[in-house]
Amino acid sequence: MSKRIGPSEVDLKEEIGDGSYAVVYRANYTNKIVAVKKFDGSCPTSCKKQFENEINILGKLNHQNVIKLFGFCDHRNNNFLVLEYMEGGSLLDLLVSNEKIIYPYNLIKDICNGMEYLHANSILHLDLKSPNVLLNKSKIHAKLADFGIAKISTLTTMSSSSVGTKSAKGTFRWMAPEISRGIPGMRSSDVWSFGCILIEFMTRKLPFQSLNDQQLLIVLQNEKSDLPINVEIFSKVMAGILNECLKREPSARPSFTQLNEMLSKCTQKDFDLNRNDHGTLGCSIKTITDLEKFIENVKNTTEKDKRKDKEIEELKKKLNEKEKDICSINNNLADIKKKVSDLEINKNAENYSQTRLSFYYHILSPPESPMNNFLQNRMNSPSSSFSTFDSKSKHSGRDTGYKYVSRGSANGRTIFEGTRGGFYYLTPSGNKAYVKIDQVSIF
């Protein structure tokens, strides 16, 4: 419950704003700066209902993006609200000025967060507009204000039961089409108003500024009429969100929870309206129909891009598999080459070993042969003689029938046994070349 405050407890300072039935002052209350919204004592009954409505609704709310109510005074003709003071002024003041908007994404996100909180508590604002969004001193955070015509909705109808055209007089620029036709406001009506604030961000002008109030009301009420938005689109994300909010059919608009999900996928860059190299679209959209066509083209292009991306990914996957196959083949080939090399090395080693063993075997243990038998017999019977000598040769040695193979000789030379012992073979010049017993064993 809100606290009741006496008139003497508040020290009013300068005027900082005014409306149809109320003036807003900067004031002191309990040694802190506050904003006092003072209602005209002679205001009609409807004005008093708005006063009571704000007390009733703000007294139930507590959120970082909703203005705080410290208390109220309803003493005789002193009817005022004591509210949180926002040094940055209203969003409208910032948007129509030449001042650079440092963090537009923060402000848009704060508005969306505040509205999601209201709807979660079954409260419809129904007068959401840039003058009713207040900023902190640095102008990077926003809070919702002015709940004079806000209503508590029911969960079954999700709509107000008494908000019509007259209630929203003076706010046509942010008014949803259904409200302009006298249909009670709904949650989706606030979403339309949020879309109108996005137009302000994109144009730094009031929504639908090319139309006066009367023209705008006619266009809003005629479902077939197209609304001129005249926005410069710099971001597909921003264009997509705007398109969703400005659907003629209330049920086609997203909830603030869904909008927050969309915004959560965005960055400051998507809403940076101060860049010269906007880097995305930089195209002008004149009407809501143009916006719808633009979004449809974006969707088609996106689908094509997705298909191409999918094809690219599939090709990359196949390429990766082929590279793995090639790598496996190379590894197998390297293994095979190594095995072949090892086999060749082993083969050469075995051949070399066998050759060496054979060589030493013949030297150390000559094989059984007639020559060896001959030598053995010769050694056992040194006096023995042989009957057959080569009579044709010029020497008297006995042909042993064996050959001495020397280096460079293909056929070998006949080994003879001399009459006085010893073994020799004849050189090409006819001279005797004696050999030792161990040399005989190599043939």
XYZ file of C-alpha atoms in Angstrom:
443
model
C 0.000 0.000 0.000
C 1.137 3.540 -0.773
C 1.878 5.973 2.014
C -0.401 8.979 2.563
C 1.621 12.210 2.696
C 0.575 15.601 4.070
C 0.849 18.737 1.915
C 3.415 20.270 4.275
C 5.791 17.321 3.936
C 6.622 18.238 0.345
C 8.591 21.300 -0.752
C 7.735 22.084 -4.378
C 10.453 23.575 -6.597
C 10.347 24.368 -10.312
C 7.840 22.989 -12.820
C 9.314 20.298 -15.072
C 6.283 19.157 -17.064
C 2.530 19.417 -17.525
C -0.433 17.552 -18.964
C -4.170 17.985 -19.496
C -5.057 17.883 -15.823
C -1.759 17.761 -13.968
C 1.516 19.627 -13.532
C 4.786 17.928 -12.590
C 7.258 19.641 -10.239
C 10.710 18.867 -8.974
C 10.420 18.815 -5.183
C 12.077 17.839 -1.914
C 10.669 15.079 0.234
C 12.469 13.660 3.283
C 15.732 15.258 2.147
C 15.714 13.736 -1.349
C 14.752 14.993 -4.784
C 11.409 13.674 -6.026
C 8.871 14.409 -8.745
C 5.448 15.597 -7.634
C 2.559 15.132 -10.039
C -0.087 17.586 -8.853
C -3.624 17.305 -10.189
C -5.847 20.293 -10.788
C -8.286 20.670 -7.900
C -11.072 21.543 -10.304
C -10.434 18.628 -12.652
C -13.427 16.513 -13.727
C -14.391 13.176 -12.285
C -12.445 11.331 -14.958
C -9.298 13.112 -13.832
C -9.863 12.067 -10.238
C -10.330 8.490 -11.410
C -6.958 8.628 -13.139
C -5.408 9.924 -9.912
C -6.921 7.065 -7.923
C -5.994 4.593 -10.654
C -2.312 5.546 -10.507
C -2.278 5.185 -6.741
C -3.937 1.791 -6.963
C -1.686 0.393 -9.699
C 1.684 1.965 -8.837
C 1.218 0.953 -5.226
C 1.325 -2.705 -6.324
C 4.360 -2.492 -8.570
C 8.047 -2.892 -7.833
C 10.371 -3.186 -10.829
C 13.553 -1.529 -11.960
C 11.901 -0.361 -15.184
C 8.734 1.045 -13.593
C 8.649 4.442 -11.855
C 8.392 4.224 -8.042
C 5.546 5.759 -6.061
C 6.686 7.009 -2.613
C 3.290 8.244 -1.508
C 0.271 10.427 -2.284
C -1.784 13.259 -0.904
C -5.567 13.471 -1.266
C -6.213 16.248 1.277
C -9.117 18.344 -0.006
C -7.947 19.972 -3.230
C -4.324 18.933 -2.699
C -4.206 15.845 -4.855
C -0.700 14.812 -5.863
C 1.592 11.847 -6.250
C 5.165 11.738 -4.931
C 7.211 9.840 -7.528
C 10.782 8.846 -8.264
C 12.649 11.708 -9.953
C 14.268 10.893 -13.315
C 16.915 13.470 -14.190
C 17.199 12.482 -17.852
C 13.711 13.696 -18.739
C 11.450 11.835 -21.170
C 12.372 9.641 -24.105
C 10.493 12.026 -26.389
C 12.765 14.907 -25.337
C 15.797 12.818 -26.256
C 14.445 11.530 -29.576
C 13.419 14.923 -30.965
C 16.680 16.544 -29.867
C 19.990 16.505 -31.718
C 21.605 14.676 -28.839
C 23.384 11.443 -29.659
C 21.643 8.344 -28.350
C 24.457 6.361 -26.791
C 22.711 3.065 -26.013
C 19.414 2.741 -27.937
C 19.390 -1.025 -27.362
C 19.459 -0.527 -23.577
C 16.484 1.835 -23.694
C 14.439 -0.439 -25.973
C 15.259 -3.455 -23.780
C 14.275 -1.562 -20.600
C 10.899 -0.599 -22.073
C 10.292 -4.193 -23.130
C 11.314 -5.527 -19.692
C 8.995 -3.085 -17.925
C 6.053 -3.996 -20.171
C 6.690 -7.718 -19.751
C 6.558 -7.192 -15.973
C 3.270 -5.265 -16.215
C 1.608 -7.901 -18.388
C 2.889 -10.669 -16.118
C 0.985 -8.879 -13.329
C -2.127 -8.531 -15.532
C -1.716 -4.772 -15.956
C -2.244 -3.036 -19.297
C -0.576 0.325 -19.701
C -2.681 1.460 -22.686
C -0.847 4.775 -22.965
C 2.652 3.606 -23.800
C 4.456 6.367 -25.659
C 7.789 8.169 -25.597
C 6.562 11.019 -23.304
C 5.665 8.366 -20.715
C 9.112 6.752 -20.760
C 11.508 8.512 -18.373
C 15.316 8.334 -18.408
C 18.025 8.364 -15.796
C 20.711 11.066 -15.690
C 23.056 9.285 -18.118
C 20.107 8.496 -20.426
C 21.072 4.882 -20.830
C 18.222 3.371 -18.753
C 14.463 3.880 -18.906
C 11.399 3.525 -16.665
C 7.696 3.456 -17.496
C 5.482 6.201 -16.058
C 1.953 7.675 -16.198
C -0.488 4.914 -15.374
C -3.543 7.167 -15.394
C -5.509 5.029 -17.852
C -3.782 1.749 -17.123
C -6.102 -1.160 -16.437
C -5.980 -4.503 -14.690
C -6.829 -7.159 -17.276
C -8.447 -10.534 -16.675
C -6.699 -13.776 -17.514
C -9.677 -14.977 -19.537
C -10.210 -11.989 -21.833
C -6.761 -10.402 -21.535
C -8.480 -7.123 -22.333
C -9.771 -3.950 -20.716
C -13.493 -3.410 -20.466
C -13.732 0.365 -20.570
C -10.962 1.836 -22.715
C -12.175 3.452 -25.915
C -11.257 6.251 -28.284
C -12.037 9.061 -25.867
C -9.863 7.608 -23.164
C -6.865 7.734 -25.486
C -7.509 11.190 -26.873
C -4.298 12.973 -27.769
C -2.325 9.751 -28.147
C -3.390 8.689 -31.647
C 0.221 8.434 -32.786
C 0.839 5.440 -30.499
C -2.723 4.093 -30.506
C -3.440 0.576 -31.753
C -5.977 0.307 -34.636
C -8.445 -1.727 -32.552
C -8.597 0.982 -29.870
C -9.229 3.627 -32.561
C -12.331 1.601 -33.534
C -13.624 1.560 -29.955
C -12.523 -1.988 -29.159
C -11.227 -2.364 -25.568
C -7.469 -2.337 -25.269
C -5.560 -5.620 -24.980
C -2.035 -6.740 -24.247
C -1.347 -6.646 -27.986
C -2.462 -2.984 -28.012
C 0.570 -2.168 -25.867
C 2.730 -4.105 -28.353
C 1.543 -1.846 -31.196
C 2.471 1.200 -29.113
C 5.907 -0.310 -28.522
C 6.289 -0.619 -32.297
C 5.440 3.090 -32.640
C 8.255 3.882 -30.195
C 10.600 1.862 -32.411
C 9.567 4.099 -35.316
C 10.582 7.090 -33.191
C 13.981 5.538 -32.580
C 14.471 4.944 -36.293
C 13.273 8.349 -37.510
C 13.902 10.639 -34.498
C 10.380 11.926 -35.253
C 6.844 11.254 -34.023
C 5.177 8.148 -35.488
C 3.306 8.690 -38.780
C 4.347 12.338 -38.806
C 3.239 12.836 -42.412
C -0.391 12.555 -41.233
C -2.271 14.893 -38.910
C -4.378 13.466 -36.072
C -7.586 13.354 -38.094
C -5.949 11.673 -41.082
C -4.174 9.224 -38.830
C -7.414 8.285 -37.057
C -9.112 7.581 -40.416
C -6.205 5.417 -41.581
C -6.125 3.534 -38.269
C -9.834 2.781 -38.422
C -9.709 1.615 -42.051
C -8.172 -1.848 -42.072
C -7.333 -1.629 -45.777
C -5.452 1.664 -45.458
C -1.677 1.583 -45.437
C 0.228 3.457 -42.757
C 3.183 5.630 -43.790
C 6.106 4.893 -41.502
C 8.971 6.380 -43.584
C 11.773 4.659 -41.707
C 15.378 4.093 -42.685
C 16.112 0.443 -41.992
C 19.647 -0.223 -40.799
C 19.150 -3.631 -39.246
C 17.250 -6.731 -40.324
C 16.661 -7.503 -36.661
C 15.092 -4.140 -35.947
C 13.000 -4.342 -39.132
C 11.768 -7.807 -38.158
C 10.724 -6.732 -34.672
C 8.988 -3.617 -36.012
C 7.096 -5.692 -38.577
C 5.853 -8.075 -35.863
C 4.645 -5.234 -33.623
C 2.727 -3.387 -36.369
C 0.451 -6.238 -37.461
C -3.103 -5.027 -38.037
C -4.500 -8.181 -36.482
C -3.960 -8.006 -32.675
C -3.620 -11.774 -32.320
C -0.772 -11.764 -34.858
C 1.420 -9.544 -32.679
C 3.957 -11.145 -30.337
C 3.868 -10.865 -26.560
C 6.477 -8.850 -24.701
C 7.962 -12.127 -23.506
C 8.465 -13.142 -27.143
C 9.834 -9.692 -27.955
C 12.320 -10.043 -25.129
C 13.430 -13.365 -26.567
C 13.983 -11.664 -29.933
C 15.901 -8.834 -28.275
C 18.046 -11.260 -26.300
C 19.516 -12.454 -29.608
C 20.462 -8.884 -30.579
C 23.398 -6.667 -29.689
C 23.997 -2.937 -29.392
C 25.222 -3.045 -32.983
C 21.794 -4.092 -34.289
C 20.286 -0.896 -32.890
C 23.184 1.485 -33.380
C 21.562 4.340 -35.297
C 24.609 6.598 -34.964
C 26.901 4.607 -37.267
C 27.720 5.924 -40.693
C 28.601 2.480 -42.021
C 25.441 0.785 -40.860
C 26.861 -2.225 -42.570
C 23.559 -3.926 -43.199
C 20.721 -2.455 -45.219
C 20.466 1.326 -45.312
C 17.180 1.185 -47.267
C 14.100 3.350 -46.923
C 10.710 1.830 -46.056
C 7.773 4.136 -46.697
C 4.745 2.100 -45.555
C 3.875 -0.888 -43.419
C 3.106 -2.831 -46.613
C 6.616 -2.039 -47.871
C 7.957 -3.266 -44.562
C 6.043 -6.536 -44.886
C 7.356 -7.039 -48.429
C 10.857 -6.229 -47.279
C 10.649 -8.769 -44.453
C 9.288 -11.384 -46.863
C 12.236 -10.772 -49.184
C 14.602 -11.019 -46.237
C 13.005 -14.330 -45.229
C 13.307 -15.698 -48.775
C 16.903 -14.561 -48.979
C 17.577 -16.029 -45.553
C 16.075 -19.360 -46.614
C 18.260 -19.400 -49.720
C 21.281 -18.548 -47.600
C 20.381 -21.327 -45.189
C 20.102 -23.819 -48.035
C 23.439 -22.670 -49.434
C 25.002 -22.824 -45.975
C 23.632 -26.343 -45.587
C 25.090 -27.380 -48.955
C 28.414 -25.826 -48.014
C 28.413 -27.674 -44.702
C 27.620 -30.961 -46.436
C 30.436 -30.403 -48.950
C 32.809 -29.513 -46.123
C 31.789 -32.702 -44.342
C 32.417 -34.800 -47.460
C 35.737 -33.056 -48.022
C 36.719 -33.762 -44.447
C 35.813 -37.437 -44.875
C 37.834 -37.620 -48.115
C 40.800 -35.987 -46.408
C 40.549 -38.580 -43.646
C 40.454 -41.359 -46.293
C 43.495 -39.889 -48.058
C 45.309 -39.597 -44.740
C 44.462 -43.222 -43.933
C 45.645 -44.354 -47.385
C 48.901 -42.428 -46.962
C 49.416 -44.016 -43.564
C 48.757 -47.497 -44.988
C 51.057 -46.777 -47.924
C 53.792 -45.660 -45.552
C 53.330 -48.878 -43.527
C 53.505 -50.989 -46.679
C 56.643 -49.184 -47.873
C 58.223 -49.716 -44.484
C 57.360 -53.433 -44.525
C 58.789 -53.799 -48.044
C 61.926 -51.967 -46.981
C 62.243 -54.126 -43.864
C 61.773 -57.301 -45.937
C 64.421 -56.200 -48.422
C 66.832 -55.373 -45.599
C 66.147 -58.757 -43.941
C 66.536 -60.557 -47.257
C 69.874 -58.882 -48.017
C 71.031 -59.524 -44.466
C 70.090 -63.194 -44.731
C 71.806 -63.545 -48.129
C 74.894 -61.829 -46.803
C 74.869 -64.021 -43.722
C 74.423 -67.174 -45.760
C 77.269 -66.155 -48.084
C 79.557 -65.454 -45.157
C 78.598 -68.699 -43.440
C 79.141 -70.678 -46.660
C 82.520 -69.028 -47.189
C 83.723 -69.763 -43.688
C 82.191 -73.219 -43.761
C 84.213 -74.154 -46.839
C 87.377 -72.724 -45.341
C 86.986 -74.245 -41.892
C 85.283 -77.472 -42.906
C 85.734 -78.266 -46.571
C 83.009 -80.499 -48.032
C 83.602 -84.193 -48.724
C 84.857 -84.497 -52.303
C 87.185 -86.590 -54.434
C 89.769 -83.860 -54.102
C 89.619 -83.914 -50.350
C 89.761 -87.686 -50.387
C 92.703 -87.355 -52.678
C 94.424 -84.965 -50.351
C 93.627 -87.165 -47.363
C 94.984 -90.221 -49.133
C 98.030 -88.271 -50.212
C 98.726 -87.213 -46.675
C 98.171 -90.729 -45.349
C 100.298 -92.315 -48.059
C 102.979 -89.861 -48.994
C 104.850 -92.474 -50.970
C 101.907 -93.500 -53.083
C 102.057 -92.777 -56.769
C 99.540 -92.358 -59.490
C 99.666 -94.012 -62.823
C 98.037 -91.422 -64.994
C 99.850 -88.240 -65.944
C 99.119 -85.722 -68.629
C 101.535 -86.786 -71.413
C 100.585 -83.944 -73.719
C 101.536 -81.164 -71.310
C 105.087 -79.943 -70.839
C 105.111 -80.930 -67.233
C 105.021 -84.194 -65.385
C 102.327 -83.323 -62.850
C 99.249 -85.450 -62.383
C 95.837 -83.994 -63.328
C 93.755 -84.185 -60.193
C 90.495 -83.479 -62.050
C 89.798 -80.411 -59.960
C 89.813 -76.734 -60.808
C 91.300 -73.744 -59.071
C 89.013 -70.699 -59.477
C 90.810 -67.422 -59.153
C 89.506 -63.854 -59.259
C 88.666 -62.746 -62.797
C 88.569 -66.363 -64.016
C 85.289 -67.763 -65.217
C 86.175 -71.473 -65.804
C 89.015 -72.092 -63.375
C 92.358 -73.765 -63.945
C 93.236 -77.476 -63.663
C 95.076 -78.446 -60.503
C 98.006 -80.802 -60.840
C 99.958 -82.734 -58.269
C 103.658 -82.506 -58.719
C 105.841 -85.625 -58.804
C 107.595 -84.372 -55.742
C 104.449 -83.305 -53.991
C 102.671 -79.992 -53.922
C 99.788 -78.729 -56.016
C 99.862 -76.207 -58.759
C 98.084 -74.890 -61.794
C 99.527 -73.488 -65.003
C 99.451 -69.791 -65.691
C 98.670 -68.477 -69.178
C 102.422 -68.175 -69.802
C 102.884 -71.891 -68.946
C 104.529 -71.364 -65.592
C 103.564 -73.354 -62.523
C 101.701 -71.521 -59.808
C 101.700 -73.544 -56.596
C 98.788 -73.312 -54.221
C 98.449 -74.164 -50.579
C 96.189 -76.868 -49.335
C 93.732 -74.329 -47.769
C 93.512 -72.467 -51.067
C 92.335 -75.614 -52.792
C 89.240 -75.708 -50.659
C 87.699 -72.556 -52.213
C 86.797 -74.138 -55.571
